[in-house]
Coordinates of C-alpha atoms and ligand atoms in Angstrom, one line a residue:
M886 CA -14.5 12.8 20.4
S887 CA -16.4 10.0 19.4
D888 CA -18.7 9.8 22.3
T889 CA -20.2 13.2 20.9
L890 CA -20.9 10.4 17.7
T891 CA -25.1 10.6 17.3
S892 CA -24.8 7.2 15.2
P893 CA -26.2 4.4 16.7
V894 CA -23.3 2.0 15.2
I895 CA -21.3 0.5 18.1
V896 CA -17.7 0.2 16.3
A897 CA -15.6 -2.2 17.6
P898 CA -11.6 -1.3 18.1
I899 CA -9.2 -2.7 15.4
A900 CA -5.4 -3.7 17.2
K901 CA -2.1 -1.4 15.8
E902 CA -0.9 -5.0 13.7
R903 CA -0.4 -6.3 10.9
R904 CA -2.0 -9.9 10.0
V905 CA -2.6 -11.4 7.7
V906 CA -5.0 -15.0 8.6
T907 CA -5.6 -15.8 4.0
A908 CA -4.0 -16.2 1.3
I909 CA -3.6 -12.2 0.1
P910 CA -6.0 -11.6 -1.2
G911 CA -8.4 -13.4 0.2
P912 CA -11.2 -16.0 -0.5
L913 CA -13.5 -13.0 0.0
S914 CA -11.2 -10.7 -2.1
V915 CA -11.8 -12.7 -5.0
A916 CA -15.1 -13.9 -4.4
M917 CA -16.0 -9.5 -5.5
H918 CA -13.2 -9.2 -7.4
E919 CA -15.0 -11.4 -9.6
R920 CA -18.0 -9.3 -9.1
R921 CA -17.0 -6.1 -9.7
K922 CA -15.6 -7.4 -12.7
Q923 CA -19.7 -7.9 -14.0
V924 CA -20.6 -4.4 -13.6
I925 CA -16.9 -2.3 -13.9
P926 CA -14.4 -2.1 -16.6
P927 CA -10.5 -2.8 -16.3
G928 CA -9.7 0.7 -16.9
V929 CA -11.0 1.6 -13.2
G930 CA -7.3 -0.3 -12.4
A931 CA -6.9 -2.1 -8.4
A932 CA -3.5 -1.7 -6.9
L933 CA -4.5 -4.3 -5.0
P934 CA -7.8 -6.1 -5.1
V935 CA -8.4 -6.6 -1.5
Y936 CA -11.5 -5.9 -0.7
I937 CA -11.3 -2.7 2.8
D938 CA -14.4 -3.0 5.2
R939 CA -12.8 -1.0 7.8
A940 CA -10.3 1.3 8.8
H941 CA -8.7 3.7 11.3
G942 CA -5.3 5.3 12.2
S943 CA -3.1 3.3 10.4
I944 CA -4.9 -0.3 9.3
M945 CA -7.3 -1.7 7.3
V946 CA -9.1 -4.5 7.7
D947 CA -10.6 -6.4 4.4
I948 CA -13.9 -8.7 3.7
D949 CA -11.5 -12.0 4.9
G950 CA -10.0 -10.1 8.4
N951 CA -7.1 -9.0 7.2
Q952 CA -5.1 -6.1 8.7
F953 CA -3.0 -4.2 6.6
I954 CA -0.6 -1.0 7.8
D955 CA -1.3 1.7 5.4
L956 CA 1.3 3.0 3.5
A957 CA -0.9 4.0 0.7
A958 CA -3.6 6.3 3.1
G959 CA -5.2 6.4 -0.2
I960 CA -3.1 8.8 -2.3
G961 CA -1.9 9.8 0.6
V962 CA -5.9 11.1 1.6
N963 CA -6.2 9.7 4.3
T964 CA -3.1 11.8 6.0
I965 CA -4.4 12.2 10.3
G966 CA -5.1 8.7 9.3
S967 CA -8.4 6.6 8.5
T968 CA -11.9 8.2 10.0
N969 CA -10.2 10.2 12.4
D970 CA -12.7 10.1 15.5
A971 CA -12.8 14.3 14.6
V972 CA -14.0 14.1 11.2
V973 CA -16.0 11.1 12.1
A974 CA -18.2 13.7 14.9
A975 CA -17.8 16.9 12.1
I976 CA -19.5 15.0 9.1
A977 CA -22.7 13.0 11.0
A978 CA -23.4 16.3 13.2
Q979 CA -23.2 18.5 9.3
A980 CA -25.2 15.5 7.3
A981 CA -28.3 16.0 10.0
N982 CA -28.1 19.6 9.5
V983 CA -27.5 20.3 5.9
I984 CA -25.8 17.9 3.5
H985 CA -26.1 20.4 -0.2
T986 CA -28.1 23.0 -1.0
C987 CA -24.9 24.3 -3.5
F988 CA -23.2 27.1 -3.2
T989 CA -24.1 29.4 -6.2
V990 CA -27.9 28.6 -5.8
T991 CA -27.8 29.2 -1.6
P992 CA -24.2 29.4 -0.1
Y993 CA -22.9 28.3 3.9
E994 CA -20.7 29.3 6.2
G995 CA -18.5 26.6 6.5
Y996 CA -17.5 26.7 2.1
I997 CA -16.6 30.3 3.9
R998 CA -14.4 29.2 7.0
V999 CA -12.8 26.8 4.7
A1000 CA -11.3 29.5 2.5
E1001 CA -10.2 31.8 6.0
I1002 CA -7.8 28.5 6.7
L1003 CA -6.4 28.1 3.9
V1004 CA -5.6 32.1 3.0
E1005 CA -3.7 31.5 6.3
R1006 CA -2.0 28.5 6.2
T1007 CA -1.2 29.4 3.1
P1008 CA 1.7 30.7 2.3
G1009 CA 2.1 34.8 1.7
T1010 CA 0.5 36.7 4.4
H1011 CA -1.1 39.3 0.3
A1012 CA -4.8 39.6 -0.4
K1013 CA -5.6 35.7 -1.4
R1014 CA -9.2 34.4 -2.5
V1015 CA -10.7 30.9 -2.7
M1016 CA -12.3 28.6 -4.6
L1017 CA -13.1 25.2 -3.6
S1018 CA -13.8 22.3 -5.8
N1019 CA -14.4 18.3 -5.8
S1020 CA -11.7 16.6 -7.1
G1021 CA -7.4 17.9 -7.6
A1022 CA -7.7 17.8 -11.4
E1023 CA -10.5 19.8 -11.2
A1024 CA -8.9 22.3 -9.5
V1025 CA -6.0 22.0 -11.6
E1026 CA -8.4 22.7 -14.3
N1027 CA -9.6 26.2 -12.7
A1028 CA -6.4 27.0 -12.4
V1029 CA -5.1 27.4 -16.0
K1030 CA -8.7 29.2 -16.7
I1031 CA -8.7 31.7 -14.3
A1032 CA -4.5 31.8 -15.3
R1033 CA -5.3 32.5 -18.3
K1034 CA -8.3 35.4 -17.8
Y1035 CA -6.3 37.3 -15.9
T1036 CA -2.9 37.3 -18.4
G1037 CA -4.9 37.5 -21.2
K1038 CA -2.6 34.3 -22.5
N1039 CA -3.2 31.5 -23.1
G1040 CA 0.4 29.0 -22.9
V1041 CA -0.1 26.5 -19.7
G1042 CA 4.0 25.1 -18.7
V1043 CA 4.9 21.8 -17.1
L1044 CA 7.8 19.7 -16.5
D1045 CA 8.9 15.8 -17.1
H1046 CA 7.6 13.6 -14.6
A1047 CA 4.4 15.7 -13.7
Y1048 CA 1.2 14.7 -12.6
H1049 CA -1.9 16.7 -12.3
G1050 CA -5.0 13.7 -12.9
R1051 CA -7.8 12.9 -15.2
T1052 CA -10.0 15.5 -17.2
N1053 CA -8.9 16.5 -20.9
L1054 CA -6.9 19.1 -20.1
T1055 CA -4.9 17.6 -16.8
M1056 CA -4.6 14.1 -18.5
A1057 CA -2.5 16.6 -21.3
M1058 CA 0.3 18.3 -19.0
N1059 CA 0.9 15.3 -17.3
F1060 CA 4.4 13.8 -18.6
K1061 CA 2.8 10.4 -18.9
N1062 CA 0.5 9.8 -21.4
A1063 CA 0.6 6.4 -21.7
P1064 CA -1.6 5.3 -19.7
Y1065 CA -3.0 8.0 -18.3
G1066 CA -4.0 9.4 -22.4
T1067 CA -3.3 6.4 -24.8
G1068 CA -6.7 6.5 -27.0
F1069 CA -8.5 9.0 -25.6
G1070 CA -7.8 12.2 -27.1
P1071 CA -7.1 14.9 -28.8
L1072 CA -6.0 16.3 -25.5
G1073 CA -6.4 19.6 -24.1
A1074 CA -4.1 22.1 -26.9
S1075 CA -1.6 25.0 -25.0
V1076 CA 0.7 22.3 -23.4
F1077 CA 4.1 23.5 -22.9
R1078 CA 6.5 21.0 -21.8
A1079 CA 9.9 21.8 -20.5
P1080 CA 13.1 19.5 -18.3
S1081 CA 12.3 19.3 -15.0
S1082 CA 14.9 19.1 -11.6
Y1083 CA 15.6 15.2 -11.0
P1084 CA 18.7 15.9 -9.0
Y1085 CA 19.9 11.9 -8.6
Q1086 CA 19.0 11.3 -12.0
D1087 CA 20.7 14.2 -14.4
G1088 CA 23.4 15.8 -11.3
L1089 CA 22.4 19.1 -11.7
S1090 CA 21.9 22.7 -9.3
G1091 CA 19.1 24.3 -9.1
E1092 CA 20.7 26.8 -10.8
E1093 CA 21.2 25.0 -13.5
A1094 CA 18.4 23.1 -14.1
A1095 CA 15.9 25.8 -13.8
K1096 CA 18.3 27.5 -16.7
R1097 CA 17.9 24.9 -19.1
T1098 CA 13.8 24.5 -18.5
I1099 CA 13.5 28.6 -18.9
S1100 CA 15.2 28.4 -22.5
Y1101 CA 13.0 25.1 -23.1
W1102 CA 10.2 27.8 -22.6
E1103 CA 11.6 31.3 -24.4
K1104 CA 12.7 28.4 -28.0
T1105 CA 9.5 26.9 -27.4
V1106 CA 6.4 29.0 -26.8
G1107 CA 7.9 31.9 -25.1
T1108 CA 6.7 34.1 -22.7
A1109 CA 4.1 36.0 -24.1
D1110 CA 2.4 33.4 -25.1
L1111 CA 2.9 31.0 -21.4
A1112 CA -0.8 32.0 -18.5
C1113 CA 1.3 30.0 -16.6
I1114 CA 3.7 27.5 -15.2
F1115 CA 2.2 24.5 -12.9
V1116 CA 5.2 23.5 -10.4
E1117 CA 4.6 20.3 -8.0
P1118 CA 6.9 21.1 -5.3
I1119 CA 7.6 17.7 -4.5
Q1120 CA 6.3 15.2 -7.6
G1121 CA 3.7 12.8 -6.9
E1122 CA 3.1 10.4 -9.4
G1123 CA 6.3 10.7 -10.9
G1124 CA 8.3 10.0 -8.1
F1125 CA 8.7 11.8 -4.9
M1126 CA 11.5 14.0 -6.5
V1127 CA 12.4 17.0 -5.0
P1128 CA 13.9 19.7 -7.0
A1129 CA 17.7 21.2 -6.6
D1130 CA 18.0 24.0 -4.1
G1131 CA 16.9 27.4 -5.5
Y1132 CA 15.2 25.7 -8.7
L1133 CA 11.6 26.7 -8.4
N1134 CA 12.6 29.6 -7.1
K1135 CA 15.0 30.7 -9.9
L1136 CA 11.6 29.3 -12.2
Q1137 CA 9.5 32.3 -9.6
E1138 CA 11.5 34.9 -10.2
W1139 CA 11.1 34.6 -14.1
C1140 CA 7.8 34.5 -14.0
T1141 CA 7.4 37.1 -11.4
A1142 CA 9.5 39.0 -14.6
N1143 CA 7.6 37.7 -17.1
N1144 CA 3.7 38.2 -16.3
I1145 CA 3.0 34.5 -15.9
V1146 CA 1.3 32.8 -13.0
F1147 CA 3.2 30.6 -10.2
I1148 CA 0.6 27.7 -10.0
A1149 CA 1.5 25.5 -8.0
D1150 CA 0.3 21.9 -7.8
E1151 CA -0.1 20.9 -3.4
V1152 CA -2.8 18.3 -4.4
Q1153 CA -0.5 15.9 -3.3
S1154 CA 2.6 17.8 -1.2
G1155 CA -0.1 19.4 0.6
V1156 CA -2.0 19.9 4.3
A1157 CA 0.6 19.5 7.2
R1158 CA 2.5 15.9 4.6
T1159 CA 5.6 17.3 4.8
G1160 CA 6.4 19.5 8.1
H1161 CA 5.5 21.9 7.2
Y1162 CA 1.1 23.6 5.9
F1163 CA 2.5 22.8 2.4
A1164 CA 5.4 21.5 0.8
S1165 CA 5.8 25.6 -1.1
E1166 CA 7.0 26.8 2.4
S1167 CA 10.8 24.0 2.8
F1168 CA 11.6 26.2 -0.6
G1169 CA 10.5 29.2 1.0
L1170 CA 8.4 30.2 -1.6
V1171 CA 5.3 32.4 -2.4
P1172 CA 3.4 30.9 -5.4
D1173 CA 0.6 32.9 -6.7
M1174 CA -1.6 30.2 -6.7
M1175 CA -1.8 26.9 -5.0
T1176 CA -4.4 23.7 -6.1
V1177 CA -4.7 21.5 -2.8
A1178 CA -7.1 18.8 -3.1
K1179 CA -6.0 15.4 -1.3
G1180 CA -5.6 16.0 1.8
M1181 CA -7.4 18.7 2.6
G1182 CA -11.5 16.4 3.7
G1183 CA -10.4 13.7 6.0
G1184 CA -11.3 10.8 3.2
M1185 CA -14.5 13.9 2.2
P1186 CA -14.0 15.0 -2.0
I1187 CA -12.7 18.8 -2.0
A1188 CA -10.5 20.3 -3.6
A1189 CA -8.9 24.3 -3.2
V1190 CA -8.2 26.7 -5.8
V1191 CA -6.4 29.0 -4.0
G1192 CA -4.6 32.3 -5.2
R1193 CA -3.8 36.2 -5.0
A1194 CA -6.3 38.9 -4.7
D1195 CA -6.2 40.6 -7.7
I1196 CA -5.3 36.9 -9.8
M1197 CA -8.5 34.9 -9.1
D1198 CA -11.1 38.2 -8.9
A1199 CA -9.8 39.2 -13.2
T1200 CA -12.7 36.6 -13.2
H1201 CA -16.5 37.2 -14.5
V1202 CA -19.8 36.2 -11.9
G1203 CA -20.9 32.7 -12.9
G1204 CA -17.0 31.9 -14.2
L1205 CA -16.9 29.3 -12.4
G1206 CA -18.6 26.9 -9.8
G1207 CA -19.6 23.4 -9.7
T1208 CA -23.2 22.0 -9.0
F1209 CA -20.6 19.8 -5.8
G1210 CA -17.6 22.0 -5.6
G1211 CA -17.3 22.7 -1.2
N1212 CA -20.5 20.5 0.1
P1213 CA -21.1 21.1 3.7
V1214 CA -20.0 18.2 4.4
S1215 CA -16.9 17.9 2.2
C1216 CA -16.3 21.0 4.3
A1217 CA -17.2 19.9 7.6
A1218 CA -14.5 17.1 7.5
S1219 CA -11.6 19.8 5.9
I1220 CA -12.4 22.8 8.5
A1221 CA -11.9 19.3 11.5
V1222 CA -8.7 18.3 9.4
F1223 CA -7.6 22.0 10.6
D1224 CA -8.3 21.6 13.9
E1225 CA -6.6 17.9 14.3
I1226 CA -3.6 19.2 12.4
E1227 CA -2.9 22.6 14.8
K1228 CA -4.3 20.6 18.3
D1229 CA -2.1 17.9 18.0
N1230 CA 1.1 19.4 16.2
L1231 CA 0.4 17.1 13.3
I1232 CA 2.8 19.0 11.6
G1233 CA 5.3 18.0 14.0
E1234 CA 4.2 14.7 13.7
A1235 CA 5.5 15.2 9.7
Q1236 CA 8.8 15.7 10.1
R1237 CA 8.5 12.6 13.1
V1238 CA 7.6 10.3 10.4
E1239 CA 10.4 11.5 8.7
K1240 CA 13.3 10.7 11.2
V1241 CA 12.1 6.9 12.0
L1242 CA 11.0 6.1 8.6
K1243 CA 14.2 8.2 6.6
G1244 CA 16.7 6.8 8.9
G1245 CA 15.4 4.2 8.3
L1246 CA 15.4 3.9 5.2
I1247 CA 18.9 5.0 4.7
A1248 CA 20.5 2.5 7.0
M1249 CA 18.8 -0.2 4.7
Q1250 CA 20.3 1.7 1.9
A1251 CA 23.4 1.0 3.1
K1252 CA 23.5 -3.2 3.5
R1253 CA 20.8 -3.3 0.4
P1254 CA 22.5 -1.7 -3.2
V1255 CA 19.7 -1.4 -5.1
I1256 CA 18.8 1.2 -3.2
G1257 CA 19.4 3.7 -5.6
D1258 CA 18.4 7.2 -3.4
V1259 CA 16.2 7.6 -1.0
R1260 CA 14.7 11.8 -0.7
G1261 CA 11.7 12.8 0.2
K1262 CA 10.5 15.2 2.9
G1263 CA 7.6 14.5 6.2
A1264 CA 5.4 11.5 5.7
M1265 CA 5.8 11.4 1.6
I1266 CA 9.1 9.7 1.6
A1267 CA 10.1 7.6 -1.6
I1268 CA 13.6 5.2 -2.6
E1269 CA 14.0 4.5 -6.0
L1270 CA 15.6 1.0 -6.5
V1271 CA 18.6 0.8 -9.1
H1272 CA 20.5 -2.4 -11.2
P1273 CA 22.7 -2.2 -8.6
G1274 CA 25.8 -0.1 -9.3
T1275 CA 24.3 1.6 -11.8
K1276 CA 21.5 4.1 -11.9
D1277 CA 19.8 2.0 -14.4
P1278 CA 15.7 1.1 -13.2
Y1279 CA 15.6 -1.5 -11.1
A1280 CA 11.0 -0.7 -12.1
E1281 CA 10.9 -5.5 -11.4
A1282 CA 12.5 -5.3 -8.1
V1283 CA 9.2 -2.3 -7.1
T1284 CA 7.2 -4.5 -8.1
H1285 CA 8.3 -8.1 -6.5
V1286 CA 8.5 -5.5 -2.9
V1287 CA 5.0 -4.3 -3.6
N1288 CA 3.6 -7.8 -3.6
Y1289 CA 5.9 -9.5 -0.4
A1290 CA 4.7 -6.8 1.2
A1291 CA 0.8 -6.9 0.6
Q1292 CA 1.8 -10.9 1.1
H1293 CA 3.1 -10.0 4.3
G1294 CA 0.1 -7.1 5.7
V1295 CA 1.9 -3.3 4.0
L1296 CA -0.6 -1.5 1.6
L1297 CA 2.4 0.0 -0.4
L1298 CA 2.6 2.0 -4.0
S1299 CA 4.8 2.4 -6.9
A1300 CA 5.6 5.7 -8.3
G1301 CA 8.0 7.2 -10.8
T1302 CA 7.8 7.8 -14.7
Y1303 CA 9.9 4.3 -14.7
G1304 CA 7.7 2.5 -11.9
N1305 CA 11.0 2.1 -9.1
V1306 CA 9.9 3.9 -6.8
L1307 CA 8.4 3.0 -4.0
R1308 CA 7.0 5.8 -2.7
F1309 CA 6.1 6.1 0.9
L1310 CA 2.7 8.3 2.0
P1311 CA 2.0 7.0 5.8
S1312 CA -0.9 8.9 8.3
V1313 CA 1.0 11.8 9.9
K1314 CA 0.3 9.5 13.1
I1315 CA 1.1 6.2 12.1
S1316 CA 2.9 5.3 15.3
D1317 CA 7.4 4.1 14.6
A1318 CA 6.4 1.0 16.2
L1319 CA 4.0 0.8 12.6
I1320 CA 7.1 2.3 11.0
V1321 CA 9.7 0.1 12.3
D1322 CA 7.7 -3.7 11.6
S1323 CA 7.0 -2.2 8.2
L1324 CA 10.4 -1.5 7.3
S1325 CA 11.0 -5.1 8.4
V1326 CA 8.3 -6.7 5.6
I1327 CA 10.4 -4.6 2.9
D1328 CA 13.9 -5.5 3.8
D1329 CA 13.2 -9.2 3.7
A1330 CA 10.7 -7.8 0.4
L1331 CA 15.2 -6.6 -0.7
A1332 CA 16.8 -9.9 0.6
S1333 CA 14.2 -12.2 -1.3
L1334 CA 15.0 -10.4 -4.1
Ligands
LIG267 C1 -3.3 14.0 -7.3 C2 -3.2 14.8 -8.6 C3 -4.0 15.4 -9.0 C4 -5.6 14.2 -9.4 O1 -6.0 14.5 -7.8 P1 -7.5 13.8 -8.5 O2 -8.0 14.5 -7.2 O3 -7.3 12.9 -8.3 O4 -8.3 14.9 -10.0 C5 -3.4 16.9 -9.4 N1 -1.8 17.0 -9.2 C6 -1.6 16.3 -8.3 C7 0.0 16.4 -7.6 C8 -2.2 15.1 -7.7 O5 -1.2 14.3 -6.7

């Protein structure tokens, strides 16, 4: 596809390997970081202050010429790899035609096409509607608005270890007020948190955990005031917890019986990441509403609320929208992402990644007792590090591995309420060779603990 690019820019190929040629961060990145401090507030963090010059597939090249294997994918955004040729071509072509009109002023086809794609690919064959926005948090906020309008109720149910964003309401929905909400209050109201399912730590069956969650909400808010609940089918920032079998299904049954909108926040787990189009499918769930974002734009900012037509149609004209939501260039990129997923069977590729990555980590666990748990699906895999012989969080070990990996050209993210989870969110197209090479670096890091 790259030969269809109209851009005159010629991009040299990037070798598919890690390559460390300076200290990490290198001198140019260190200087850039100083420059940044003059104009960017510290609140905007930097997990690894190496400044990226170019990226393709699963390799990122910094301004010092170091090459990193990318196991973060911009927090699960570059699911089909960085600068995918078809996405780049779609962006270039769309940008040459129309960049922006505002869909609520003068509409265009791309928005409708993305909506059609999501209606077809999300679980359930019922009538659906879609609205597009710019970010995951904005999608979550809109889902709350719609659920409240439809039910005439206010309460929003969320789970322990949840993460939903950084806007006022979504800050209130996060499990961790610190650091996301610290000093930024008062936060959005009518949010009710309940215990979740965390099989490794709580040992509960899906039925037991659901009973606990439901009884908590019944006591703290009551069904008469609960408009919706949000679940991440596999929790993201919280540490990639895969809930016990049947847990989410029981919650949905209770919602359906009580006029509570069951919303799956698939911002991180969605769009071909977990070996299905959406993680909800692996639990046999058909959510009333879903929020989708990270992976759907191939790196362009775009997000969606997908919901049952009767719920979505409860909104009034002018109640939903925004200047940039469903921007034409983002829509073109998103259409290309879905085309690529189907053309290259990338759902199957996520299953391949799971086999190699999770399989490698399980083998590593046998000789490294610091790995308490290996979990996740597809290209959304995590290990929880504990003090050997216990289930006590070992956050220092995660910090050590993340730093060691960076020094050796592997970009990894931490996660988890206790900071003791290493998460792997590579592109589903990452080669077996790059996975195996990354695993050897992680094993060395654990050996040098
Ligand atoms: C990242 C994330 C969000 C917030 O998305 P932004 O695009 O950063 O606003 C919401 N929910 C989940 C599950 C996420 O992982």
